[in-house]
Coordinates of C-alpha atoms in Angstrom, one line a residue:
M91 CA 0.0 0.0 0.0
S92 CA 1.5 3.3 -1.1
R93 CA 1.7 6.3 1.3
A94 CA 0.4 9.7 0.1
I95 CA 3.1 12.3 -0.2
P96 CA 2.0 15.8 1.0
N97 CA 2.1 18.4 -1.7
R98 CA 4.0 21.7 -1.4
R99 CA 0.8 23.6 -0.5
T100 CA 0.0 21.2 2.4
I101 CA 3.6 21.5 3.7
T102 CA 3.4 25.3 3.5
V103 CA 0.1 25.3 5.4
I104 CA 1.5 23.1 8.1
A105 CA 4.7 25.2 8.4
W106 CA 2.8 28.4 8.7
S107 CA 0.5 26.8 11.2
A108 CA 3.4 25.7 13.3
F109 CA 5.0 29.1 13.0
G110 CA 1.7 30.6 14.1
V111 CA 1.6 28.4 17.2
V112 CA 5.2 29.3 18.0
A113 CA 4.5 33.0 17.5
V114 CA 1.4 32.9 19.6
A115 CA 3.4 31.1 22.3
L116 CA 6.2 33.7 22.1
V117 CA 3.7 36.5 22.4
A118 CA 2.1 34.8 25.4
V119 CA 5.5 34.4 27.0
A120 CA 6.4 38.0 26.3
A121 CA 3.0 39.2 27.6
A122 CA 3.4 37.0 30.8
V123 CA 7.0 38.3 31.3
G124 CA 5.9 41.9 30.7
V125 CA 3.1 41.7 33.2
G126 CA 5.3 39.9 35.7
A127 CA 8.1 42.5 35.2
F128 CA 5.6 45.3 35.9
I129 CA 4.3 43.7 39.0
A130 CA 7.8 42.7 40.3
Q131 CA 9.2 46.2 39.7
K132 CA 6.2 47.8 41.5
E133 CA 6.4 45.4 44.5
L134 CA 10.2 45.5 44.9
R135 CA 10.2 49.3 44.7
A136 CA 7.6 49.3 47.5
A137 CA 9.7 47.0 49.6
V138 CA 12.7 49.3 49.7
P139 CA 11.3 52.0 52.1
L140 CA 9.8 49.2 54.2
V141 CA 13.3 47.8 54.9
A142 CA 14.4 51.2 56.3
T143 CA 11.2 51.3 58.3
L144 CA 11.9 47.8 59.7
Q145 CA 15.4 48.9 60.8
D146 CA 13.8 51.9 62.6
D147 CA 11.2 49.7 64.2
F148 CA 13.8 47.2 65.5
A149 CA 15.9 50.1 66.9
A150 CA 12.8 51.7 68.6
D151 CA 11.6 48.3 69.9
D152 CA 8.1 49.1 68.7
R153 CA 6.7 45.6 68.5
T154 CA 3.3 46.5 67.2
Q155 CA 4.7 48.6 64.3
L156 CA 7.4 46.1 63.7
S157 CA 4.8 43.3 63.2
A158 CA 2.8 45.5 60.9
S159 CA 5.9 46.4 58.8
V160 CA 6.9 42.7 58.5
H161 CA 3.4 41.8 57.4
E162 CA 3.3 44.5 54.7
L163 CA 6.8 43.5 53.5
Q164 CA 5.7 39.9 53.3
Q165 CA 2.8 40.9 51.1
H166 CA 5.0 42.8 48.7
A167 CA 7.7 40.1 48.6
S168 CA 5.1 37.3 48.0
T169 CA 3.4 39.1 45.2
A170 CA 6.8 39.9 43.5
R171 CA 8.0 36.3 43.8
G172 CA 4.7 35.0 42.5
A173 CA 4.9 37.2 39.4
V174 CA 8.4 36.1 38.4
D175 CA 9.2 32.7 39.9
T176 CA 7.5 30.8 37.1
W177 CA 8.7 28.4 34.4
L178 CA 7.8 31.0 31.7
W179 CA 10.0 33.6 33.3
Q180 CA 12.8 31.1 33.8
A181 CA 12.5 30.2 30.1
A182 CA 12.7 33.9 29.1
E183 CA 15.9 34.2 31.2
Q184 CA 17.7 32.2 28.4
A185 CA 17.0 35.0 25.9
P186 CA 20.0 37.2 24.8
F187 CA 20.4 40.8 26.0
I188 CA 17.5 40.7 28.6
G189 CA 18.1 37.3 30.2
S190 CA 20.5 38.6 32.8
T191 CA 18.2 41.3 33.9
L192 CA 15.2 38.9 34.2
H193 CA 17.4 36.6 36.2
A194 CA 18.5 39.4 38.6
V195 CA 14.8 40.4 39.1
R196 CA 13.7 36.9 39.9
Q197 CA 16.5 36.1 42.2
T198 CA 16.1 39.3 44.1
A199 CA 12.4 38.6 44.5
V200 CA 13.2 35.1 45.8
A201 CA 15.8 36.5 48.2
V202 CA 13.5 39.2 49.6
D203 CA 10.7 36.7 50.0
D204 CA 13.0 34.3 51.9
L205 CA 14.0 37.3 54.1
A206 CA 10.4 38.3 54.7
E207 CA 9.1 34.8 55.4
G208 CA 12.0 33.1 57.1
V209 CA 14.1 35.7 58.8
L210 CA 12.1 38.8 59.9
P211 CA 9.2 36.9 61.6
V212 CA 11.8 35.1 63.8
L213 CA 13.6 38.2 64.7
S214 CA 10.5 40.2 65.3
D215 CA 9.3 37.5 67.8
M216 CA 12.4 37.7 69.8
D217 CA 12.5 39.9 72.9
P218 CA 15.5 42.2 72.7
S219 CA 15.4 42.7 76.5
L220 CA 16.9 39.2 76.8
L221 CA 20.1 40.6 75.4
R222 CA 20.6 42.9 78.4
P223 CA 21.1 41.9 82.0
Q224 CA 18.7 42.6 84.8
G225 CA 20.4 43.7 88.0
G226 CA 23.7 42.7 86.5
T227 CA 22.6 39.2 85.6
F228 CA 21.7 37.7 82.2
D229 CA 18.8 35.2 82.1
L230 CA 20.8 32.2 80.8
A231 CA 17.7 29.9 80.4
A232 CA 16.1 32.5 78.2
L233 CA 19.3 33.0 76.2
S234 CA 19.5 29.2 75.6
Q235 CA 16.0 29.3 74.1
L236 CA 17.2 31.8 71.5
A237 CA 19.6 29.4 69.9
E238 CA 17.0 27.5 67.8
P239 CA 15.2 30.6 66.3
V240 CA 18.5 32.3 65.5
S241 CA 19.6 29.1 63.7
T242 CA 16.4 29.1 61.7
A243 CA 16.8 32.7 60.7
A244 CA 20.5 32.1 59.8
A245 CA 19.4 29.3 57.5
A246 CA 16.8 31.4 55.8
S247 CA 19.2 34.3 55.4
G248 CA 21.7 31.8 53.8
A249 CA 19.0 30.8 51.3
A250 CA 18.5 34.5 50.5
A251 CA 22.2 35.1 50.1
D252 CA 22.5 32.0 47.8
A253 CA 19.8 33.4 45.6
L254 CA 21.8 36.6 45.2
A255 CA 25.2 34.9 44.7
D256 CA 25.3 35.5 41.0
V257 CA 23.2 38.6 40.7
D258 CA 24.8 41.9 39.6
P259 CA 22.3 44.7 39.9
S260 CA 24.7 47.2 38.2
G261 CA 23.8 45.6 34.8
T262 CA 20.0 46.1 35.2
P263 CA 18.0 49.1 33.8
G264 CA 18.0 52.3 35.9
A265 CA 14.5 51.9 37.2
L266 CA 15.4 48.6 38.7
R267 CA 19.0 49.1 39.6
G268 CA 18.3 51.2 42.8
P269 CA 15.8 48.9 44.5
L270 CA 17.7 45.7 43.5
T271 CA 21.0 47.1 44.8
Q272 CA 19.4 48.3 48.1
L273 CA 17.7 45.0 48.8
S274 CA 20.8 43.0 47.9
Q275 CA 22.8 45.1 50.3
V276 CA 20.4 44.4 53.1
V277 CA 20.6 40.6 52.6
A278 CA 24.4 40.8 52.2
A279 CA 24.7 42.6 55.6
L280 CA 22.1 40.5 57.5
H281 CA 23.4 37.1 56.5
P282 CA 27.0 37.4 58.1
A283 CA 25.5 38.9 61.2
L284 CA 23.0 36.0 61.7
T285 CA 25.7 33.5 60.8
R286 CA 27.9 34.9 63.6
A287 CA 25.0 34.9 66.0
D288 CA 24.2 31.3 65.1
Q289 CA 27.8 30.3 65.9
I290 CA 27.9 32.1 69.2
M291 CA 24.4 31.5 70.7
P292 CA 24.9 27.8 71.6
Q293 CA 28.1 28.7 73.4
L294 CA 26.9 31.7 75.4
P295 CA 25.4 30.1 78.5
S296 CA 28.5 28.1 79.2
M297 CA 30.7 31.1 78.4
M298 CA 28.7 33.2 80.9
G299 CA 29.2 30.8 83.8
Q300 CA 26.3 28.4 83.6
D301 CA 28.5 25.6 84.7
G302 CA 30.8 27.5 87.0
P303 CA 32.7 30.8 87.1
Q304 CA 34.5 31.9 83.9
Y305 CA 37.2 34.6 83.8
Y306 CA 38.1 36.7 80.8
L307 CA 40.9 39.2 80.3
L308 CA 39.5 42.3 78.6
L309 CA 42.3 44.1 76.7
V310 CA 41.6 47.7 75.7
Q311 CA 43.9 48.4 72.8
N312 CA 45.1 52.0 72.6
N313 CA 45.1 52.9 68.9
A314 CA 47.0 56.1 69.6
E315 CA 50.1 53.9 69.7
A316 CA 49.4 51.4 66.9
R317 CA 49.9 47.7 67.0
G318 CA 49.0 45.0 64.5
T319 CA 45.5 44.4 65.9
G320 CA 44.9 48.0 67.0
G321 CA 47.2 49.4 69.7
I322 CA 49.0 48.7 72.9
P323 CA 46.9 46.9 75.5
A324 CA 47.5 49.6 78.1
S325 CA 44.4 48.7 80.2
V326 CA 43.6 45.2 81.2
V327 CA 40.4 44.2 83.1
R328 CA 39.7 40.7 84.4
L329 CA 35.9 40.0 84.2
R330 CA 34.1 37.3 86.2
F331 CA 31.0 35.6 84.9
E332 CA 29.0 33.1 87.1
G333 CA 25.4 32.1 86.5
G334 CA 25.0 34.9 84.1
K335 CA 26.2 37.6 86.5
M336 CA 29.1 39.7 85.4
E337 CA 31.5 41.8 87.5
I338 CA 34.9 43.3 87.4
A339 CA 37.3 41.0 89.4
D340 CA 40.6 42.9 88.8
Q341 CA 42.1 45.8 86.9
A342 CA 45.7 46.4 85.7
T343 CA 47.8 48.5 83.4
S344 CA 50.7 47.5 81.1
R345 CA 53.1 48.9 83.7
D346 CA 52.0 46.4 86.3
F347 CA 53.6 43.5 84.4
E348 CA 57.3 42.6 84.1
N349 CA 58.4 44.3 80.8
N350 CA 61.8 44.5 79.1
R351 CA 62.3 40.9 79.9
A352 CA 65.6 39.3 78.8
T353 CA 63.8 36.6 76.9
P354 CA 60.2 36.2 75.7
I355 CA 57.6 35.1 78.2
L356 CA 56.7 32.2 75.9
P357 CA 58.7 30.6 73.1
L358 CA 58.1 32.4 69.8
D359 CA 58.0 31.1 66.2
P360 CA 61.3 32.2 64.6
E361 CA 59.3 33.7 61.7
V362 CA 57.4 35.9 64.2
V363 CA 60.7 37.1 65.6
K364 CA 62.0 37.8 62.1
L365 CA 58.9 39.8 61.1
Y366 CA 58.1 41.5 64.5
D367 CA 61.2 41.1 66.7
D368 CA 61.2 39.2 70.0
K369 CA 59.8 42.2 71.8
V370 CA 56.4 40.6 71.1
G371 CA 57.0 38.3 74.0
R372 CA 59.2 40.6 76.1
Y373 CA 56.9 43.6 76.6
S374 CA 53.2 43.3 77.5
Q375 CA 52.6 46.4 75.3
D376 CA 53.7 44.5 72.2
I377 CA 51.7 41.3 72.5
T378 CA 49.2 42.6 70.0
S379 CA 51.8 43.3 67.3
T380 CA 50.8 40.4 65.0
P381 CA 47.4 39.5 63.4
D382 CA 47.5 36.2 65.2
F383 CA 45.2 36.9 68.1
A384 CA 45.6 33.4 69.5
L385 CA 49.2 34.3 70.1
S386 CA 48.3 37.6 71.7
A387 CA 45.8 35.8 74.0
N388 CA 48.3 33.2 75.1
L389 CA 50.9 35.9 75.8
A390 CA 48.3 38.0 77.8
K391 CA 47.4 35.0 79.8
E392 CA 51.0 34.2 80.7
F393 CA 51.8 37.8 81.6
W394 CA 48.8 37.8 83.9
A395 CA 49.6 34.4 85.4
Q396 CA 53.1 35.4 86.3
T397 CA 52.0 38.6 87.9
Y398 CA 48.7 37.6 89.6
G399 CA 48.4 33.8 89.4
T400 CA 44.6 33.9 89.0
P401 CA 42.7 31.9 86.3
V402 CA 41.9 33.1 82.8
D403 CA 39.5 31.2 80.5
G404 CA 39.6 33.5 77.6
V405 CA 40.7 36.9 76.2
I406 CA 38.6 39.7 74.7
S407 CA 39.9 42.7 72.9
I408 CA 38.3 46.0 72.1
D409 CA 39.4 49.6 71.4
P410 CA 38.2 53.1 72.2
V411 CA 36.5 53.3 68.8
T412 CA 34.4 50.3 69.9
L413 CA 33.6 52.1 73.1
S414 CA 32.4 55.1 71.1
Y415 CA 30.0 52.8 69.2
I416 CA 28.7 51.3 72.4
L417 CA 28.0 54.8 73.8
D418 CA 25.4 55.1 71.0
A419 CA 23.5 52.4 72.9
T420 CA 24.2 53.5 76.4
G421 CA 24.1 57.2 76.0
P422 CA 26.7 59.6 77.6
I423 CA 28.5 58.5 80.7
T424 CA 30.0 60.7 83.4
L425 CA 33.4 59.6 84.9
A426 CA 34.6 60.0 88.4
T427 CA 36.7 62.9 87.2
G428 CA 33.6 64.8 86.1
D429 CA 34.4 64.3 82.4
K430 CA 31.5 63.2 80.2
L431 CA 32.0 60.7 77.4
T432 CA 29.7 60.7 74.4
S433 CA 29.8 58.7 71.2
S434 CA 31.0 61.7 69.3
D435 CA 33.9 62.7 71.5
A436 CA 35.0 59.6 73.3
V437 CA 37.8 58.8 70.9
Q438 CA 39.2 62.3 71.0
I439 CA 39.1 62.4 74.8
L440 CA 40.5 58.9 75.4
L441 CA 43.2 59.0 72.8
S442 CA 44.2 62.7 72.8
D443 CA 42.7 65.1 75.3
V444 CA 43.5 62.9 78.3
Y445 CA 47.2 63.3 77.8
A446 CA 46.9 67.1 77.8
R447 CA 44.7 67.1 80.9
Y448 CA 46.6 64.5 82.9
P449 CA 50.4 64.5 82.1
D450 CA 51.1 62.2 85.0
N451 CA 50.9 58.5 84.2
A452 CA 49.1 57.6 87.4
D453 CA 46.4 60.1 86.7
Q454 CA 46.0 58.8 83.2
D455 CA 45.6 55.2 84.6
A456 CA 43.0 56.4 87.0
F457 CA 41.1 58.1 84.1
F458 CA 41.1 55.0 81.9
A459 CA 40.1 52.8 84.9
S460 CA 37.2 55.1 85.6
A461 CA 36.1 55.0 82.0
A462 CA 36.3 51.2 81.9
V463 CA 34.2 50.9 85.2
K464 CA 31.6 53.4 84.0
V465 CA 31.1 51.7 80.6
F466 CA 30.9 48.3 82.4
D467 CA 28.4 49.7 84.9
A468 CA 26.2 50.9 82.1
L469 CA 26.3 47.5 80.4
S470 CA 25.9 45.4 83.5
S471 CA 22.9 47.5 84.7
G472 CA 21.1 46.9 81.5
D473 CA 20.8 50.6 80.9
F474 CA 21.2 50.5 77.2
Q475 CA 19.3 49.9 74.0
P476 CA 19.8 46.2 73.1
V477 CA 19.4 46.6 69.3
A478 CA 21.7 49.6 69.2
F479 CA 24.2 47.7 71.3
A480 CA 24.1 44.7 68.9
E481 CA 24.5 47.0 65.9
A482 CA 27.5 48.6 67.6
L483 CA 29.2 45.2 68.2
V484 CA 28.5 44.0 64.6
R485 CA 30.0 47.2 63.3
A486 CA 33.1 46.9 65.5
V487 CA 33.5 43.2 64.6
D488 CA 33.3 44.0 60.9
E489 CA 36.1 46.6 61.4
N490 CA 38.2 44.0 63.3
R491 CA 38.0 46.0 66.5
V492 CA 36.6 43.2 68.6
M493 CA 38.4 39.8 69.0
F494 CA 38.0 36.8 71.2
H495 CA 40.0 33.7 72.1
S496 CA 38.9 30.9 74.4
F497 CA 41.2 28.5 76.1
R498 CA 38.4 25.9 76.1
P499 CA 38.7 24.0 72.8
E500 CA 34.9 23.4 72.5
V501 CA 34.2 27.1 72.8
E502 CA 37.0 28.1 70.4
A503 CA 35.7 25.6 67.9
G504 CA 32.3 27.2 68.0
F505 CA 33.8 30.4 66.7
A506 CA 35.5 28.7 63.7
G507 CA 35.5 31.0 60.7
S508 CA 34.5 34.1 62.7
R509 CA 36.3 37.3 62.4
L510 CA 36.3 37.4 66.2
L511 CA 39.2 35.0 66.1
G512 CA 41.4 37.5 64.3
P513 CA 41.5 39.6 61.1
L514 CA 43.5 37.1 59.0
P515 CA 42.7 33.4 59.0
E516 CA 45.2 30.8 57.7
T517 CA 42.9 29.9 54.8
D518 CA 41.2 32.5 52.7
S519 CA 37.4 32.2 53.3
G520 CA 35.1 31.7 50.4
G521 CA 38.0 31.3 48.0
I522 CA 38.6 35.0 48.0
P523 CA 42.3 35.9 47.9
T524 CA 42.8 38.1 51.0
L525 CA 45.7 40.4 51.7
G526 CA 46.6 42.2 54.9
V527 CA 48.5 45.3 56.1
F528 CA 49.4 45.6 59.8
V529 CA 50.9 48.7 61.4
N530 CA 53.2 48.8 64.4
D531 CA 54.4 52.2 65.8
L532 CA 58.1 52.5 66.4
T533 CA 58.0 56.0 67.9
E534 CA 57.2 55.0 71.5
A535 CA 54.7 57.8 71.7
K536 CA 51.0 58.4 71.1
L537 CA 51.3 59.9 67.6
S538 CA 49.3 57.2 65.7
Y539 CA 46.3 59.5 66.6
Y540 CA 47.6 61.8 63.9
T541 CA 48.3 59.2 61.1
W542 CA 46.1 58.5 58.1
M543 CA 46.4 55.5 55.9
S544 CA 44.8 54.2 52.7
A545 CA 45.3 50.8 51.1
E546 CA 44.6 49.7 47.5
V547 CA 45.0 46.2 46.1
Q548 CA 45.8 46.3 42.4
V549 CA 44.9 42.9 40.7
D550 CA 46.6 42.1 37.4
R551 CA 45.0 39.1 35.6
C552 CA 46.7 39.7 32.3
S553 CA 48.7 36.5 32.5
S554 CA 47.8 32.9 33.5
V555 CA 48.7 33.6 37.1
P556 CA 47.3 36.8 38.8
T557 CA 49.5 39.2 40.7
Y558 CA 48.4 41.4 43.7
T559 CA 50.1 44.6 44.6
T560 CA 49.1 46.2 47.9
V561 CA 49.7 50.0 47.7
V562 CA 49.6 51.8 51.0
T563 CA 49.7 55.6 51.4
F564 CA 50.8 56.5 54.9
V565 CA 50.5 60.1 56.1
N566 CA 51.8 62.0 59.2
G567 CA 49.1 64.6 59.6
L568 CA 50.9 66.6 62.3
D569 CA 51.8 70.1 61.5
Q570 CA 54.8 71.7 63.2
A571 CA 52.7 74.0 65.5
T572 CA 50.6 71.1 66.8
S573 CA 53.8 69.0 67.2
D574 CA 55.5 71.7 69.3
G575 CA 52.5 71.8 71.6
L576 CA 52.4 68.1 72.4
G577 CA 53.3 67.0 75.9
R578 CA 56.2 64.7 76.6
Y579 CA 54.1 61.6 77.1
V580 CA 52.5 62.1 73.7
D581 CA 55.8 62.7 72.0
G582 CA 58.9 62.4 74.0
A583 CA 61.2 62.4 70.9
N584 CA 62.8 59.2 72.3
H585 CA 63.8 57.7 69.0
F586 CA 63.1 60.4 66.3
A587 CA 62.9 64.2 66.1
K588 CA 59.8 65.7 67.7
G589 CA 56.8 65.3 65.5
T590 CA 58.4 62.5 63.4
I591 CA 56.7 59.2 63.3
G592 CA 58.5 55.8 62.8
T593 CA 56.3 52.9 61.6
D594 CA 56.8 49.2 61.0
L595 CA 54.4 47.7 58.4
Q596 CA 53.8 44.0 57.7
F597 CA 52.3 43.1 54.3
Y598 CA 50.6 39.7 54.0
G599 CA 49.8 38.0 50.7
P600 CA 47.0 35.6 49.9
T601 CA 47.1 31.9 50.9
G602 CA 49.3 30.0 48.5
S603 CA 50.9 33.2 47.0
T604 CA 54.6 34.1 46.8
F605 CA 56.4 37.3 47.5
V606 CA 57.6 39.1 44.3
G607 CA 59.0 42.5 45.3
A608 CA 58.5 45.8 47.0
A609 CA 58.9 49.5 46.3
L610 CA 59.1 52.7 48.5
D611 CA 57.9 55.9 46.9
G612 CA 58.2 54.3 43.4
V613 CA 61.7 52.9 43.9
D614 CA 62.4 49.2 44.2
V615 CA 63.7 48.2 47.6
S616 CA 64.9 45.0 49.4
I617 CA 62.8 44.1 52.5
T618 CA 62.7 41.4 55.1
T619 CA 60.4 38.6 54.1
G620 CA 59.0 35.5 55.8
E621 CA 56.0 33.4 56.3
H622 CA 53.3 33.7 58.9
L623 CA 49.8 32.2 59.3
G624 CA 50.5 30.2 56.1
R625 CA 51.1 33.3 54.1
P626 CA 54.1 35.1 52.6
V627 CA 54.9 38.4 54.5
G628 CA 57.0 41.4 53.6
R629 CA 58.2 43.8 56.3
M630 CA 58.9 47.5 55.6
W631 CA 59.6 50.4 58.0
I632 CA 59.3 54.1 57.2
V633 CA 60.0 57.5 58.9
N634 CA 57.5 60.3 58.4
P635 CA 58.4 63.8 59.5
P636 CA 55.4 66.2 60.0
Q637 CA 53.1 66.5 57.0
F638 CA 55.1 63.8 55.1
V639 CA 53.6 61.1 52.9
H640 CA 55.1 57.7 52.0
T641 CA 53.8 55.3 49.4
L642 CA 54.6 51.6 49.9
A643 CA 53.9 48.8 47.5
V644 CA 54.4 45.1 47.9
R645 CA 53.6 42.6 45.2
F646 CA 52.6 38.9 45.5
Q647 CA 52.0 36.3 42.8
G648 CA 48.9 34.2 43.2
T649 CA 47.9 30.8 41.8
P650 CA 45.9 29.8 38.7
D651 CA 43.1 28.6 41.0
D652 CA 42.5 32.0 42.7
G653 CA 38.9 33.2 42.6
P654 CA 37.8 36.2 40.6
D655 CA 37.6 38.6 43.6
A656 CA 40.1 39.9 46.2
A657 CA 39.9 41.5 49.6
I658 CA 42.1 43.3 52.1
V659 CA 42.1 43.6 55.9
H660 CA 44.2 46.0 58.0
T661 CA 45.0 47.3 61.4
P662 CA 42.0 49.2 62.8
M663 CA 43.3 52.7 63.1
V664 CA 42.0 55.8 64.9
N665 CA 41.2 57.5 61.7
P666 CA 39.2 55.6 59.0
V667 CA 41.2 53.6 56.5
N668 CA 40.0 53.8 52.9
T669 CA 40.4 50.5 51.1
T670 CA 39.9 49.6 47.4
V671 CA 40.4 46.7 45.1
V672 CA 41.2 47.6 41.5
E673 CA 41.3 45.3 38.5
M674 CA 44.2 46.5 36.3
P675 CA 43.5 46.9 32.6
C676 CA 45.5 44.7 30.1
A677 CA 47.5 46.4 27.4

C-alpha cells in the first residue's frame, strides 16, 4: 500500500500553522513576562522603604509597628515572587540581552521573600530585652532558648544570600538598579551577622558561667600607639561571669607587668621574631603586634599568670573606637573625674585630650580605669538599647575592632571562621584571595592618633597567574605647630625628632601566593620577608616627618586557582582607612 506524499501547498500550510503556534506562544511568554516585570518592579520598589522602616522599628523596639511592617513586606515580597518565579519567566531568562536582567529580578524577588518569610518573623518574635542583664545578671535559660530561632533565621538568610550569589544589579535598567541594589545590600549585611550569632548562641550560656565561674581578660587596645590588631593593651580588666552575673574582678595597666624581659615570656616562632622582633614576648605592650590573636591571647594569659596567678578562661579585645560605638547604645556616661564621654567625643578624649589634661601616668591610669568601670556599669545594669548595642558590636567586629580567644577547645571551635578570632585566617574564606596590612608604631609615643592610611589592592590578571600589589599611602598629619605643643608623654622624641613618626608595616599575601618584590615611593627596595599564618609576608619600615607622605607597594604572585575577587584587611586605626580593590587593565 503506497503512502500519500504531502504536496507543497500542504507543507506550506503546516509550516505556517506551526509558525503561528510558536508566534502565539512567544507572544504569550512576552506578555506574561511583561506583566510579571511590571508587578515585580512595583512590589520590589515598594519593599525598599519598608526595609528602612523595619530597621527603625527594631531600633525603637516598637513591637506593634514592627509586626505591621513585617506583614506588609511579606505581602509585597510574596506578590513579587509569585509574578516572576515561574517556568515561563525562567525560560525567558535564556534570551539574549534581557536574560541577565530577568534573572536578577527573579533572584532578588526570591531573596526578599526568603527574608520576609524566614528571617524577619523570627527576629520580630524575639524579645530584645533578653540581650541585656537585669540587676547585672543575664537570664541564661532564656538565652538558651534563642539558639534555635537564631539558627532558623540564619538558614533562611543563607538561602536568600545564595539566591543573590550570581546577581549583579549594576547591569540592570536604571528603574530597577536602585531597588535591587538596596535590597541586595540588606541581605548581604544581614546574613553574616546572623551566621555569627548562630555560631555564638549555643556557646553563650557556658561562656557566661552556667557551669561555674568563667574569667576573661579584657584588653583595651590604645590605637594612639598602633599595634597590629589595634594598639598597645594599656588597660587590662579581668571579668568574672557566674550564673549569668558579670562583674569586674581585677584591673591592671601595662606597667603592672614585668616588661623589658631578657627573653620572651613564651617561646616564639622564629618567623614571628624575624617579622616582628622578640619584643612581642618581652613587653606586654607588644603582645598585639601580630594579626595572630591566639598568640596575643596566650601571651596575655601568661603575663597575667606570672604577675597575679589567677585563672583566665579567655581573652577579649576592644578599642576606644568600639567604646564610642557602644555609647550610641548606652548614651553619655560621666566619669569619676567629672568628664563626660559621648559617642562623638569619646575617641578624642580617650586618645588625645586625656594626655593634655593629665600629664602624670598615674592620673591617666585612673582616668582610663574610671572609663572602663563606668562603661561596664552601664552595660551590667542593662541601661542601654539592646538593638543599638548589637548593631555597635556588629559594626566593631566588621572593622576587626573586637576579638576573642577561648582556652576551652569546644568554645573556640564554636567560633571557627568568625572574624572574632582574628583579622586574617590561615585559609582565605570563600576562596577570596585576602591580603593584609598591619601597622606597628616605632615612635614609643601616642602619635598614631595623627596618622592616616589608605590601602589599595591592584589585581593584574593579564597572564595565566594573577598578581596582587598592595599599595599603602601613609600620612603623618601633624603640623609643626601642633607637634611643638604636644606633651612629653604624647611625643617624648625618644627615637626620632619631635613630630616625626616611625612605623613598621607588615604586608601579608593571599594563601598560596609568593612574594615578588617591594617599592618605596616608586623605587624598588629590598625588604625582610618571611611566612606567617600560612602566608608570605613582607616587612617594611618608614619614617614620616610632620606632613610627610610615604607610598609603599608590595607585590605577590597568586595561583591559577585563585577566585575572581580579592579583599584586604588591616589594622583598625584611629582614623578611617580607605580600602579599594582595583582590576588593572590589560595592554
